[in-house]
Amino acid sequence: MQALFILLVWSVLIALGLSAPFVLGLAYIWVDLFRPQDVVPVVGQLISISMITAVLAVGMYLVADRRDPPRLGLLTVLMMVWAGWITLTTTWALFPQDAWWKWDWAFKTVVFTALLPFVFRSRIQIEAALMVLLCAVAAHVLPYSIKGLISGGAYDRPLGLIAINAHWGGEGSTLATYAFACLPLVAYLQRHSLIAPATGIMRYVYMAAPLLALAGSFATFARAAVIACLVWAALTWWQSRRKSLLAVAFVAAAIAIVPLMGERWVARISTTLEPSQEESAHTRLIVWGWTIDFANQHPAGGGFNAYHANFIVTPGPDGVDIITEARAFHSVYFEILGEHGWIGLGIFAALLAVMFFDMWRVRRASRGDPELEWLGDLARALSHAMLIFMAGGAFVGIAFYPLHYYLFAFAVCARAALQRARRGVAVAPAATDPGADPAVAASRHLPAWRIRAAGTKDPARRTAHGQG
């Protein structure tokens, strides 16, 4: 029954995509993040759902949707350089079979997300992509939240839709990082959504999102959850105009949630400040030290899954040596350093730096312009989401999982939307009947970026959004 329902949802998206090609891009985001083939494994046995969706999305774009592509920018160029470098390092990988297996999905992640800005051009399309991303993530976080509130959660135990401790939806640290990284995007939609404005029941959905993310993330017992939560709270507090009230709300939420997690949660999280007192955290530090030495000897990296080469002997407390062998990197940065060397780490750092710079430029260009307020807030939300990912990702090896690559893609979309606005090309949906009201009809003679965004008090202008 589950398989039939998932295949029905996928089929509907594919059918809609044949008439509106950007929907196929939405379908790929849903498949990539929700992972129906892992939620219901029989789906993956019946059909190669990911490959078919990707081929259709690219094919329909090339055949029917090559309108107003974004200008080539440094961020896109760096994405292609990054894809090329990880391919090159795979040719000299220490463990070729494992390396090419990981390259197969990592390369697809990088390349396909680099193509998404060509598909999502208008404000509505960008918003639809954000909503699909958030719904896919929420589908995995929500079961953790419910079970965490009921039972208090547990470490290294799948509590979500994926029954194994794998992929982002089944691995606690990754799920916690994703949950908090998505909250700035939720806040953006709460303020600017045209598809699901914060009225009626949606108002309460937006308000509940931080609490559900908090409960679901803490239920994983992952230390990364606390780090990501602190960064999200700091960014939210800094941007708030009611700092005292928000600080009280944060304290109240902590007082309510922490006791529900139980003493085991407190005992595990307390080791964050003293990693040498906990075996898992201490081993992680040892592996990070080995990775730096390894990268110094292999500046171009050891290829994907190079961690299989580590063999570390350390003295134990009872005088017996402790052997650490083939332990994963457990960090985005050390994963990149070990697999792709100092050169790869430099390319990835450049990607982050260029994204933040581009989003700063978008915010600066849209400041003071009510028509582009949504774009400035989107740029800020993407920057904050990436900062939260960077904090949580420091403790889990997810350098080639999809979320942050989608953030790169949406950053390119935001920059392209600003460029289109400057050229007078519309970036939001058109009025259904522009001749029905004189004020709306008059707006046709104005540049599209000067048409007031939805949410204004002028009802005539609420519908005056030109389609990109």
C-alpha positions as a Markdown table, in Angstrom:
| # | Residue | x | y | z |
|---|---|---|---|---|
| 1 | Met | 0.0 | 0.0 | 0.0 |
| 2 | Gln | 2.8 | 2.4 | 0.9 |
| 3 | Ala | 4.6 | 1.6 | -2.4 |
| 4 | Leu | 1.4 | 2.3 | -4.4 |
| 5 | Phe | 0.9 | 5.6 | -2.6 |
| 6 | Ile | 4.5 | 6.7 | -3.2 |
| 7 | Leu | 4.4 | 5.6 | -6.9 |
| 8 | Leu | 1.1 | 7.5 | -7.3 |
| 9 | Val | 2.7 | 10.7 | -5.9 |
| 10 | Trp | 5.7 | 10.3 | -8.1 |
| 11 | Ser | 3.5 | 9.6 | -11.2 |
| 12 | Val | 1.5 | 12.8 | -10.6 |
| 13 | Leu | 4.6 | 14.9 | -10.4 |
| 14 | Ile | 6.0 | 13.3 | -13.6 |
| 15 | Ala | 2.7 | 13.9 | -15.4 |
| 16 | Leu | 2.5 | 17.6 | -14.3 |
| 17 | Gly | 6.2 | 18.0 | -15.3 |
| 18 | Leu | 5.4 | 17.0 | -18.9 |
| 19 | Ser | 3.3 | 20.2 | -19.2 |
| 20 | Ala | 5.3 | 22.4 | -16.8 |
| 21 | Pro | 9.0 | 21.2 | -17.0 |
| 22 | Phe | 10.1 | 22.9 | -13.7 |
| 23 | Val | 7.8 | 20.4 | -11.8 |
| 24 | Leu | 10.2 | 17.7 | -12.9 |
| 25 | Gly | 12.9 | 19.6 | -11.0 |
| 26 | Leu | 10.6 | 19.6 | -8.0 |
| 27 | Ala | 10.1 | 15.8 | -8.4 |
| 28 | Tyr | 13.9 | 15.3 | -8.4 |
| 29 | Ile | 14.3 | 17.3 | -5.2 |
| 30 | Trp | 11.6 | 15.2 | -3.6 |
| 31 | Val | 13.1 | 11.9 | -4.7 |
| 32 | Asp | 16.6 | 13.0 | -3.7 |
| 33 | Leu | 15.6 | 14.2 | -0.2 |
| 34 | Phe | 12.6 | 12.0 | 0.7 |
| 35 | Arg | 14.3 | 8.9 | -0.8 |
| 36 | Pro | 11.2 | 6.8 | -1.5 |
| 37 | Gln | 13.4 | 3.9 | -2.6 |
| 38 | Asp | 14.8 | 3.7 | 1.0 |
| 39 | Val | 11.5 | 4.5 | 2.8 |
| 40 | Val | 9.8 | 1.7 | 0.9 |
| 41 | Pro | 12.6 | -0.5 | -0.5 |
| 42 | Val | 10.3 | -2.4 | -2.8 |
| 43 | Val | 9.9 | 0.9 | -4.8 |
| 44 | Gly | 13.7 | 0.8 | -5.6 |
| 45 | Gln | 13.3 | -2.8 | -6.6 |
| 46 | Leu | 10.5 | -2.1 | -9.0 |
| 47 | Ile | 11.8 | 1.0 | -10.7 |
| 48 | Ser | 14.9 | 3.2 | -10.9 |
| 49 | Ile | 13.0 | 6.2 | -9.7 |
| 50 | Ser | 15.9 | 8.5 | -9.1 |
| 51 | Met | 17.5 | 7.9 | -12.5 |
| 52 | Ile | 14.2 | 8.2 | -14.4 |
| 53 | Thr | 13.4 | 11.5 | -12.7 |
| 54 | Ala | 16.8 | 13.0 | -13.4 |
| 55 | Val | 16.7 | 12.0 | -17.1 |
| 56 | Leu | 13.2 | 13.4 | -17.6 |
| 57 | Ala | 14.1 | 16.6 | -15.7 |
| 58 | Val | 17.1 | 17.3 | -17.9 |
| 59 | Gly | 15.5 | 16.1 | -21.1 |
| 60 | Met | 12.4 | 18.3 | -20.7 |
| 61 | Tyr | 14.5 | 21.3 | -19.9 |
| 62 | Leu | 16.6 | 20.9 | -23.0 |
| 63 | Val | 13.5 | 20.2 | -25.2 |
| 64 | Ala | 10.9 | 22.6 | -23.9 |
| 65 | Asp | 12.2 | 25.0 | -21.2 |
| 66 | Arg | 15.4 | 26.8 | -22.2 |
| 67 | Arg | 14.2 | 30.3 | -21.4 |
| 68 | Asp | 16.3 | 33.0 | -19.9 |
| 69 | Pro | 19.1 | 30.9 | -18.3 |
| 70 | Pro | 21.1 | 32.5 | -15.5 |
| 71 | Arg | 24.3 | 34.2 | -16.4 |
| 72 | Leu | 27.4 | 32.2 | -15.7 |
| 73 | Gly | 28.7 | 33.2 | -12.3 |
| 74 | Leu | 31.7 | 32.2 | -10.2 |
| 75 | Leu | 29.6 | 30.0 | -7.9 |
| 76 | Thr | 28.5 | 27.8 | -10.8 |
| 77 | Val | 32.0 | 27.7 | -12.2 |
| 78 | Leu | 33.3 | 26.5 | -8.9 |
| 79 | Met | 30.6 | 23.9 | -8.7 |
| 80 | Met | 31.9 | 22.5 | -12.0 |
| 81 | Val | 35.5 | 22.7 | -10.9 |
| 82 | Trp | 34.5 | 20.9 | -7.7 |
| 83 | Ala | 32.8 | 18.1 | -9.8 |
| 84 | Gly | 35.9 | 17.8 | -11.9 |
| 85 | Trp | 38.3 | 17.7 | -9.0 |
| 86 | Ile | 36.4 | 14.9 | -7.1 |
| 87 | Thr | 36.5 | 13.0 | -10.4 |
| 88 | Leu | 40.2 | 13.5 | -10.8 |
| 89 | Thr | 41.0 | 12.4 | -7.2 |
| 90 | Thr | 39.0 | 9.2 | -7.8 |
| 91 | Thr | 41.4 | 8.2 | -10.6 |
| 92 | Trp | 44.2 | 7.8 | -8.0 |
| 93 | Ala | 42.1 | 6.7 | -5.1 |
| 94 | Leu | 43.7 | 4.3 | -2.6 |
| 95 | Phe | 40.6 | 2.1 | -2.7 |
| 96 | Pro | 39.3 | 2.3 | -6.3 |
| 97 | Gln | 36.3 | 0.1 | -6.0 |
| 98 | Asp | 34.9 | 1.9 | -3.0 |
| 99 | Ala | 35.9 | 5.3 | -4.4 |
| 100 | Trp | 34.1 | 4.9 | -7.7 |
| 101 | Trp | 31.0 | 3.6 | -5.8 |
| 102 | Lys | 30.9 | 6.8 | -3.8 |
| 103 | Trp | 31.8 | 9.0 | -6.8 |
| 104 | Asp | 28.8 | 7.7 | -8.7 |
| 105 | Trp | 26.3 | 9.3 | -6.4 |
| 106 | Ala | 28.4 | 12.2 | -5.1 |
| 107 | Phe | 29.2 | 13.5 | -8.7 |
| 108 | Lys | 25.5 | 13.3 | -9.6 |
| 109 | Thr | 24.6 | 15.4 | -6.5 |
| 110 | Val | 27.1 | 18.1 | -7.4 |
| 111 | Val | 26.3 | 18.3 | -11.1 |
| 112 | Phe | 22.5 | 18.1 | -10.9 |
| 113 | Thr | 22.2 | 20.8 | -8.2 |
| 114 | Ala | 24.4 | 23.0 | -10.4 |
| 115 | Leu | 21.7 | 22.6 | -13.2 |
| 116 | Leu | 18.7 | 23.6 | -11.0 |
| 117 | Pro | 19.1 | 27.4 | -11.4 |
| 118 | Phe | 18.4 | 26.9 | -15.1 |
| 119 | Val | 15.0 | 25.3 | -14.1 |
| 120 | Phe | 13.9 | 27.6 | -11.2 |
| 121 | Arg | 13.7 | 31.1 | -12.5 |
| 122 | Ser | 10.7 | 32.9 | -11.1 |
| 123 | Arg | 9.8 | 33.7 | -7.5 |
| 124 | Ile | 7.0 | 31.1 | -7.5 |
| 125 | Gln | 9.3 | 28.4 | -8.9 |
| 126 | Ile | 12.0 | 29.2 | -6.3 |
| 127 | Glu | 9.4 | 29.1 | -3.6 |
| 128 | Ala | 7.9 | 25.9 | -4.8 |
| 129 | Ala | 11.4 | 24.3 | -4.7 |
| 130 | Leu | 11.9 | 25.5 | -1.2 |
| 131 | Met | 8.6 | 24.1 | -0.1 |
| 132 | Val | 9.3 | 20.7 | -1.6 |
| 133 | Leu | 12.7 | 20.6 | 0.1 |
| 134 | Leu | 11.2 | 21.5 | 3.4 |
| 135 | Cys | 8.3 | 19.0 | 3.1 |
| 136 | Ala | 10.8 | 16.2 | 2.2 |
| 137 | Val | 12.9 | 17.0 | 5.3 |
| 138 | Ala | 9.9 | 17.4 | 7.6 |
| 139 | Ala | 8.6 | 13.9 | 6.6 |
| 140 | His | 11.7 | 12.4 | 8.2 |
| 141 | Val | 12.0 | 14.8 | 11.1 |
| 142 | Leu | 8.4 | 14.5 | 12.2 |
| 143 | Pro | 8.5 | 10.8 | 13.3 |
| 144 | Tyr | 11.6 | 11.5 | 15.4 |
| 145 | Ser | 9.7 | 14.4 | 17.0 |
| 146 | Ile | 6.7 | 12.3 | 17.9 |
| 147 | Lys | 8.7 | 9.4 | 19.2 |
| 148 | Gly | 11.1 | 11.7 | 21.0 |
| 149 | Leu | 8.3 | 13.4 | 22.9 |
| 150 | Ile | 6.7 | 10.1 | 23.8 |
| 151 | Ser | 9.8 | 7.9 | 24.6 |
| 152 | Gly | 12.6 | 10.4 | 25.0 |
| 153 | Gly | 14.5 | 9.1 | 21.9 |
| 154 | Ala | 17.7 | 7.1 | 21.8 |
| 155 | Tyr | 21.2 | 7.2 | 20.2 |
| 156 | Asp | 22.0 | 5.2 | 17.1 |
| 157 | Arg | 18.5 | 3.9 | 16.8 |
| 158 | Pro | 16.4 | 4.7 | 13.7 |
| 159 | Leu | 13.2 | 6.4 | 14.8 |
| 160 | Gly | 12.1 | 7.7 | 11.4 |
| 161 | Leu | 10.9 | 6.5 | 8.0 |
| 162 | Ile | 14.1 | 4.8 | 7.1 |
| 163 | Ala | 14.6 | 1.6 | 9.0 |
| 164 | Ile | 18.4 | 1.5 | 8.9 |
| 165 | Asn | 21.0 | 3.9 | 10.4 |
| 166 | Ala | 22.0 | 5.2 | 7.0 |
| 167 | His | 21.4 | 8.1 | 4.6 |
| 168 | Trp | 20.5 | 11.4 | 6.0 |
| 169 | Gly | 17.0 | 10.4 | 7.1 |
| 170 | Gly | 18.2 | 7.5 | 9.1 |
| 171 | Glu | 21.3 | 8.9 | 10.7 |
| 172 | Gly | 20.7 | 11.0 | 13.7 |
| 173 | Ser | 23.5 | 13.7 | 13.4 |
| 174 | Thr | 22.7 | 14.4 | 9.8 |
| 175 | Leu | 18.9 | 14.6 | 10.5 |
| 176 | Ala | 19.5 | 17.0 | 13.4 |
| 177 | Thr | 21.7 | 19.2 | 11.2 |
| 178 | Tyr | 19.2 | 19.2 | 8.4 |
| 179 | Ala | 16.3 | 20.0 | 10.7 |
| 180 | Phe | 17.9 | 23.2 | 12.1 |
| 181 | Ala | 19.5 | 24.2 | 8.8 |
| 182 | Cys | 16.0 | 24.3 | 7.3 |
| 183 | Leu | 14.5 | 26.6 | 10.0 |
| 184 | Pro | 15.7 | 29.9 | 8.4 |
| 185 | Leu | 14.0 | 28.8 | 5.2 |
| 186 | Val | 10.8 | 28.1 | 7.1 |
| 187 | Ala | 11.0 | 31.6 | 8.6 |
| 188 | Tyr | 11.5 | 33.1 | 5.1 |
| 189 | Leu | 8.3 | 31.3 | 3.8 |
| 190 | Gln | 6.4 | 32.4 | 6.9 |
| 191 | Arg | 7.1 | 36.0 | 6.0 |
| 192 | His | 7.0 | 35.9 | 2.2 |
| 193 | Ser | 5.2 | 32.8 | 0.9 |
| 194 | Leu | 2.8 | 33.4 | -2.0 |
| 195 | Ile | 1.9 | 29.7 | -2.2 |
| 196 | Ala | 1.2 | 29.1 | 1.5 |
| 197 | Pro | 0.9 | 32.4 | 3.3 |
| 198 | Ala | 1.0 | 32.4 | 7.1 |
| 199 | Thr | -2.8 | 32.6 | 7.5 |
| 200 | Gly | -5.3 | 30.2 | 9.0 |
| 201 | Ile | -3.8 | 26.8 | 9.8 |
| 202 | Met | -0.5 | 27.6 | 8.0 |
| 203 | Arg | 0.2 | 30.2 | 10.7 |
| 204 | Tyr | 0.4 | 27.5 | 13.3 |
| 205 | Val | 2.4 | 25.1 | 11.1 |
| 206 | Tyr | 5.1 | 27.8 | 10.7 |
| 207 | Met | 5.0 | 28.4 | 14.5 |
| 208 | Ala | 5.3 | 24.7 | 15.3 |
| 209 | Ala | 8.3 | 24.1 | 13.0 |
| 210 | Pro | 11.0 | 25.2 | 15.5 |
| 211 | Leu | 9.5 | 23.1 | 18.3 |
| 212 | Leu | 9.3 | 20.0 | 16.1 |
| 213 | Ala | 12.8 | 20.5 | 14.9 |
| 214 | Leu | 14.0 | 20.8 | 18.4 |
| 215 | Ala | 12.2 | 17.7 | 19.6 |
| 216 | Gly | 13.2 | 15.6 | 16.6 |
| 217 | Ser | 16.8 | 16.6 | 16.7 |
| 218 | Phe | 17.3 | 16.2 | 20.4 |
| 219 | Ala | 15.6 | 12.7 | 20.2 |
| 220 | Thr | 18.6 | 11.6 | 18.1 |
| 221 | Phe | 20.9 | 12.1 | 21.1 |
| 222 | Ala | 23.4 | 13.6 | 18.6 |
| 223 | Arg | 25.9 | 16.2 | 19.9 |
| 224 | Ala | 25.7 | 17.8 | 16.5 |
| 225 | Ala | 22.0 | 18.6 | 17.3 |
| 226 | Val | 23.1 | 20.8 | 20.2 |
| 227 | Ile | 25.7 | 22.6 | 18.2 |
| 228 | Ala | 23.3 | 23.3 | 15.3 |
| 229 | Cys | 20.6 | 24.4 | 17.7 |
| 230 | Leu | 22.9 | 26.9 | 19.4 |
| 231 | Val | 24.0 | 28.4 | 16.1 |
| 232 | Trp | 20.3 | 28.6 | 14.9 |
| 233 | Ala | 19.3 | 30.2 | 18.2 |
| 234 | Ala | 22.1 | 32.8 | 18.1 |
| 235 | Leu | 21.3 | 33.8 | 14.5 |
| 236 | Thr | 17.6 | 34.0 | 15.2 |
| 237 | Trp | 18.1 | 36.1 | 18.3 |
| 238 | Trp | 20.5 | 38.4 | 16.5 |
| 239 | Gln | 18.0 | 39.1 | 13.8 |
| 240 | Ser | 15.0 | 39.5 | 16.2 |
| 241 | Arg | 13.6 | 42.9 | 17.1 |
| 242 | Arg | 12.3 | 41.4 | 20.4 |
| 243 | Lys | 15.5 | 40.0 | 21.8 |
| 244 | Ser | 14.4 | 39.8 | 25.4 |
| 245 | Leu | 11.1 | 38.1 | 24.6 |
| 246 | Leu | 12.9 | 35.6 | 22.3 |
| 247 | Ala | 15.5 | 34.8 | 24.9 |
| 248 | Val | 12.7 | 34.0 | 27.4 |
| 249 | Ala | 11.1 | 31.8 | 24.8 |
| 250 | Phe | 14.3 | 29.9 | 24.2 |
| 251 | Val | 14.8 | 29.3 | 27.9 |
| 252 | Ala | 11.2 | 28.1 | 28.3 |
| 253 | Ala | 11.6 | 25.7 | 25.3 |
| 254 | Ala | 14.8 | 24.2 | 26.8 |
| 255 | Ile | 13.1 | 23.8 | 30.2 |
| 256 | Ala | 10.2 | 22.0 | 28.5 |
| 257 | Ile | 12.2 | 19.8 | 26.1 |
| 258 | Val | 15.3 | 18.7 | 28.0 |
| 259 | Pro | 13.5 | 16.8 | 30.8 |
| 260 | Leu | 11.6 | 14.9 | 28.2 |
| 261 | Met | 14.9 | 13.5 | 26.8 |
| 262 | Gly | 15.9 | 12.0 | 30.1 |
| 263 | Glu | 19.1 | 11.5 | 32.0 |
| 264 | Arg | 20.8 | 9.5 | 29.3 |
| 265 | Trp | 20.5 | 12.4 | 26.9 |
| 266 | Val | 22.0 | 14.8 | 29.5 |
| 267 | Ala | 24.9 | 12.4 | 30.2 |
| 268 | Arg | 25.7 | 12.0 | 26.5 |
| 269 | Ile | 25.5 | 15.7 | 25.6 |
| 270 | Ser | 27.6 | 16.6 | 28.5 |
| 271 | Thr | 30.6 | 14.9 | 26.9 |
| 272 | Thr | 30.6 | 17.6 | 24.2 |
| 273 | Leu | 32.7 | 19.8 | 26.4 |
| 274 | Glu | 35.0 | 17.0 | 27.5 |
| 275 | Pro | 35.4 | 14.8 | 24.4 |
| 276 | Ser | 38.4 | 12.9 | 25.9 |
| 277 | Gln | 36.0 | 11.4 | 28.5 |
| 278 | Glu | 33.8 | 9.6 | 25.9 |
| 279 | Glu | 35.2 | 6.9 | 23.6 |
| 280 | Ser | 33.3 | 7.9 | 20.4 |
| 281 | Ala | 34.3 | 11.6 | 20.7 |
| 282 | His | 37.9 | 10.8 | 21.7 |
| 283 | Thr | 38.3 | 8.4 | 18.8 |
| 284 | Arg | 37.0 | 11.2 | 16.5 |
| 285 | Leu | 39.7 | 13.5 | 17.7 |
| 286 | Ile | 42.3 | 10.8 | 17.0 |
| 287 | Val | 41.0 | 10.3 | 13.5 |
| 288 | Trp | 41.1 | 14.0 | 12.8 |
| 289 | Gly | 44.7 | 14.2 | 13.8 |
| 290 | Trp | 45.5 | 11.3 | 11.6 |
| 291 | Thr | 43.7 | 12.9 | 8.7 |
| 292 | Ile | 45.8 | 16.1 | 8.9 |
| 293 | Asp | 49.0 | 14.0 | 8.8 |
| 294 | Phe | 47.6 | 12.0 | 5.9 |
| 295 | Ala | 46.8 | 15.1 | 3.9 |
| 296 | Asn | 50.2 | 16.5 | 4.5 |
| 297 | Gln | 51.6 | 13.3 | 2.9 |
| 298 | His | 48.9 | 13.3 | 0.2 |
| 299 | Pro | 48.2 | 17.0 | -0.6 |
| 300 | Ala | 45.9 | 15.9 | -3.5 |
| 301 | Gly | 43.9 | 13.5 | -1.3 |
| 302 | Gly | 43.5 | 9.8 | -1.2 |
| 303 | Gly | 40.2 | 9.6 | -3.1 |
| 304 | Phe | 36.8 | 8.7 | -1.8 |
| 305 | Asn | 36.6 | 6.6 | 1.3 |
| 306 | Ala | 40.3 | 7.1 | 2.0 |
| 307 | Tyr | 39.5 | 6.7 | 5.7 |
| 308 | His | 39.9 | 2.9 | 5.2 |
| 309 | Ala | 43.7 | 3.5 | 5.3 |
| 310 | Asn | 43.7 | 4.7 | 8.9 |
| 311 | Phe | 45.3 | 2.5 | 11.5 |
| 312 | Ile | 46.0 | 4.2 | 14.8 |
| 313 | Val | 47.5 | 2.8 | 17.9 |
| 314 | Thr | 47.1 | 4.7 | 21.2 |
| 315 | Pro | 47.9 | 3.7 | 24.7 |
| 316 | Gly | 44.8 | 2.7 | 26.8 |
| 317 | Pro | 44.1 | 3.7 | 30.4 |
| 318 | Asp | 45.0 | 0.1 | 31.6 |
| 319 | Gly | 48.3 | 0.0 | 29.7 |
| 320 | Val | 46.8 | -2.0 | 26.8 |
| 321 | Asp | 47.1 | -0.4 | 23.4 |
| 322 | Ile | 43.9 | 0.7 | 21.7 |
| 323 | Ile | 43.8 | 0.1 | 17.9 |
| 324 | Thr | 41.6 | 2.4 | 15.8 |
| 325 | Glu | 41.2 | 1.1 | 12.2 |
| 326 | Ala | 39.2 | 2.3 | 9.2 |
| 327 | Arg | 37.2 | 4.8 | 11.3 |
| 328 | Ala | 35.2 | 7.3 | 9.3 |
| 329 | Phe | 36.1 | 11.0 | 9.3 |
| 330 | His | 32.9 | 12.2 | 11.1 |
| 331 | Ser | 33.3 | 15.7 | 9.8 |
| 332 | Val | 32.6 | 17.5 | 6.5 |
| 333 | Tyr | 35.9 | 19.3 | 6.6 |
| 334 | Phe | 38.1 | 16.3 | 7.5 |
| 335 | Glu | 36.2 | 14.2 | 5.0 |
| 336 | Ile | 37.1 | 16.6 | 2.2 |
| 337 | Leu | 40.6 | 17.0 | 3.5 |
| 338 | Gly | 41.3 | 13.2 | 3.6 |
| 339 | Glu | 39.6 | 12.4 | 0.4 |
| 340 | His | 40.4 | 15.4 | -1.8 |
| 341 | Gly | 43.4 | 16.9 | -0.1 |
| 342 | Trp | 44.2 | 20.5 | 0.7 |
| 343 | Ile | 43.4 | 21.4 | -2.8 |
| 344 | Gly | 39.9 | 20.0 | -2.5 |
| 345 | Leu | 39.4 | 21.7 | 0.9 |
| 346 | Gly | 40.4 | 25.0 | -0.7 |
| 347 | Ile | 37.9 | 24.6 | -3.5 |
| 348 | Phe | 35.1 | 23.8 | -1.0 |
| 349 | Ala | 36.1 | 26.8 | 1.1 |
| 350 | Ala | 36.0 | 29.0 | -2.0 |
| 351 | Leu | 32.4 | 27.7 | -2.8 |
| 352 | Leu | 31.3 | 28.8 | 0.7 |
| 353 | Ala | 33.1 | 32.1 | 0.5 |
| 354 | Val | 31.6 | 33.0 | -2.9 |
| 355 | Met | 28.1 | 32.0 | -1.8 |
| 356 | Phe | 28.2 | 34.2 | 1.3 |
| 357 | Phe | 29.6 | 37.1 | -0.8 |
| 358 | Asp | 27.0 | 36.7 | -3.4 |
| 359 | Met | 24.2 | 36.7 | -0.8 |
| 360 | Trp | 25.7 | 39.8 | 0.8 |
| 361 | Arg | 25.6 | 41.5 | -2.5 |
| 362 | Val | 21.9 | 40.5 | -3.1 |
| 363 | Arg | 20.9 | 41.8 | 0.4 |
| 364 | Arg | 22.7 | 45.0 | -0.2 |
| 365 | Ala | 21.2 | 45.6 | -3.6 |
| 366 | Ser | 17.7 | 44.8 | -2.4 |
| 367 | Arg | 17.9 | 46.9 | 0.8 |
| 368 | Gly | 15.4 | 49.7 | 0.9 |
| 369 | Asp | 13.4 | 48.5 | -2.0 |
| 370 | Pro | 10.0 | 47.0 | -0.9 |
| 371 | Glu | 9.6 | 45.2 | -4.3 |
| 372 | Leu | 12.8 | 43.2 | -3.6 |
| 373 | Glu | 12.5 | 42.7 | 0.1 |
| 374 | Trp | 11.6 | 39.0 | -0.5 |
| 375 | Leu | 14.9 | 38.6 | -2.3 |
| 376 | Gly | 17.0 | 40.1 | 0.4 |
| 377 | Asp | 15.3 | 38.0 | 3.0 |
| 378 | Leu | 15.8 | 34.9 | 0.9 |
| 379 | Ala | 19.5 | 35.6 | 0.6 |
| 380 | Arg | 19.8 | 36.0 | 4.4 |
| 381 | Ala | 17.9 | 32.8 | 5.0 |
| 382 | Leu | 20.2 | 30.9 | 2.7 |
| 383 | Ser | 23.3 | 32.3 | 4.4 |
| 384 | His | 21.9 | 31.4 | 7.8 |
| 385 | Ala | 21.0 | 27.9 | 6.7 |
| 386 | Met | 24.5 | 27.4 | 5.4 |
| 387 | Leu | 26.1 | 28.6 | 8.6 |
| 388 | Ile | 24.0 | 26.1 | 10.6 |
| 389 | Phe | 24.9 | 23.3 | 8.2 |
| 390 | Met | 28.6 | 24.3 | 8.6 |
| 391 | Ala | 28.3 | 24.0 | 12.4 |
| 392 | Gly | 26.5 | 20.7 | 12.5 |
| 393 | Gly | 28.5 | 19.3 | 9.6 |
| 394 | Ala | 31.7 | 19.8 | 11.6 |
| 395 | Phe | 30.8 | 16.6 | 13.5 |
| 396 | Val | 29.3 | 14.4 | 10.7 |
| 397 | Gly | 30.7 | 13.3 | 7.4 |
| 398 | Ile | 28.1 | 14.6 | 5.0 |
| 399 | Ala | 30.2 | 16.5 | 2.5 |
| 400 | Phe | 28.4 | 15.0 | -0.4 |
| 401 | Tyr | 24.9 | 14.8 | 0.9 |
| 402 | Pro | 22.4 | 17.0 | -1.0 |
| 403 | Leu | 21.2 | 19.8 | 1.3 |
| 404 | His | 24.0 | 22.3 | 1.2 |
| 405 | Tyr | 24.3 | 21.8 | -2.6 |
| 406 | Tyr | 20.7 | 22.8 | -2.9 |
| 407 | Leu | 21.6 | 25.9 | -0.9 |
| 408 | Phe | 24.3 | 26.7 | -3.4 |
| 409 | Ala | 21.8 | 26.2 | -6.2 |
| 410 | Phe | 19.2 | 28.5 | -4.6 |
| 411 | Ala | 22.0 | 31.1 | -4.0 |
| 412 | Val | 22.5 | 31.1 | -7.8 |
| 413 | Cys | 18.8 | 31.4 | -8.3 |
| 414 | Ala | 18.7 | 34.4 | -6.0 |
| 415 | Arg | 21.5 | 36.2 | -7.8 |
| 416 | Ala | 19.9 | 35.5 | -11.2 |
| 417 | Ala | 16.6 | 36.8 | -9.9 |
| 418 | Leu | 18.3 | 40.1 | -8.9 |
| 419 | Gln | 19.9 | 40.3 | -12.4 |
| 420 | Arg | 16.5 | 39.7 | -14.0 |
| 421 | Ala | 14.9 | 42.4 | -11.8 |
| 422 | Arg | 17.5 | 44.9 | -12.9 |
| 423 | Arg | 16.9 | 44.1 | -16.5 |
| 424 | Gly | 13.1 | 44.5 | -16.0 |
| 425 | Val | 12.4 | 40.8 | -16.4 |
| 426 | Ala | 9.6 | 39.6 | -14.1 |
| 427 | Val | 10.4 | 37.2 | -11.2 |
| 428 | Ala | 7.0 | 36.5 | -9.8 |
| 429 | Pro | 3.6 | 35.2 | -11.1 |
| 430 | Ala | 1.5 | 37.2 | -13.5 |
| 431 | Ala | -1.9 | 38.5 | -12.8 |
| 432 | Thr | -4.7 | 36.2 | -14.0 |
| 433 | Asp | -6.7 | 39.1 | -15.4 |
| 434 | Pro | -4.5 | 42.2 | -15.8 |
| 435 | Gly | -7.3 | 44.1 | -17.5 |
| 436 | Ala | -9.8 | 43.6 | -14.6 |
| 437 | Asp | -8.6 | 46.6 | -12.6 |
| 438 | Pro | -7.2 | 49.9 | -13.9 |
| 439 | Ala | -4.4 | 49.9 | -11.3 |
| 440 | Val | -3.3 | 46.4 | -12.3 |
| 441 | Ala | -3.6 | 47.2 | -16.0 |
| 442 | Ala | -1.4 | 50.3 | -15.5 |
| 443 | Ser | 1.3 | 48.2 | -13.8 |
| 444 | Arg | 1.9 | 46.5 | -17.2 |
| 445 | His | 3.6 | 49.7 | -18.3 |
| 446 | Leu | 6.0 | 49.6 | -15.4 |
| 447 | Pro | 9.2 | 47.4 | -15.1 |
| 448 | Ala | 8.2 | 44.1 | -13.6 |
| 449 | Trp | 10.6 | 44.6 | -10.6 |
| 450 | Arg | 8.7 | 47.8 | -9.7 |
| 451 | Ile | 5.4 | 45.9 | -9.2 |
| 452 | Arg | 4.8 | 45.6 | -5.5 |
| 453 | Ala | 5.2 | 42.1 | -4.1 |
| 454 | Ala | 2.3 | 40.2 | -2.6 |
| 455 | Gly | 1.4 | 41.1 | 0.9 |
| 456 | Thr | 1.0 | 44.9 | 0.3 |
| 457 | Lys | -2.1 | 46.6 | 1.6 |
| 458 | Asp | -3.1 | 47.6 | -1.9 |
| 459 | Pro | -5.4 | 44.7 | -3.1 |
| 460 | Ala | -5.0 | 45.8 | -6.7 |
| 461 | Arg | -1.3 | 45.2 | -6.5 |
| 462 | Arg | -1.5 | 41.8 | -4.8 |
| 463 | Thr | -2.0 | 40.1 | -8.1 |
| 464 | Ala | 0.4 | 42.2 | -10.1 |
| 465 | His | 3.3 | 39.8 | -10.3 |
| 466 | Gly | 4.9 | 39.2 | -13.7 |
| 467 | Gln | 5.7 | 35.6 | -14.6 |
| 468 | Gly | 9.4 | 34.9 | -15.2 |
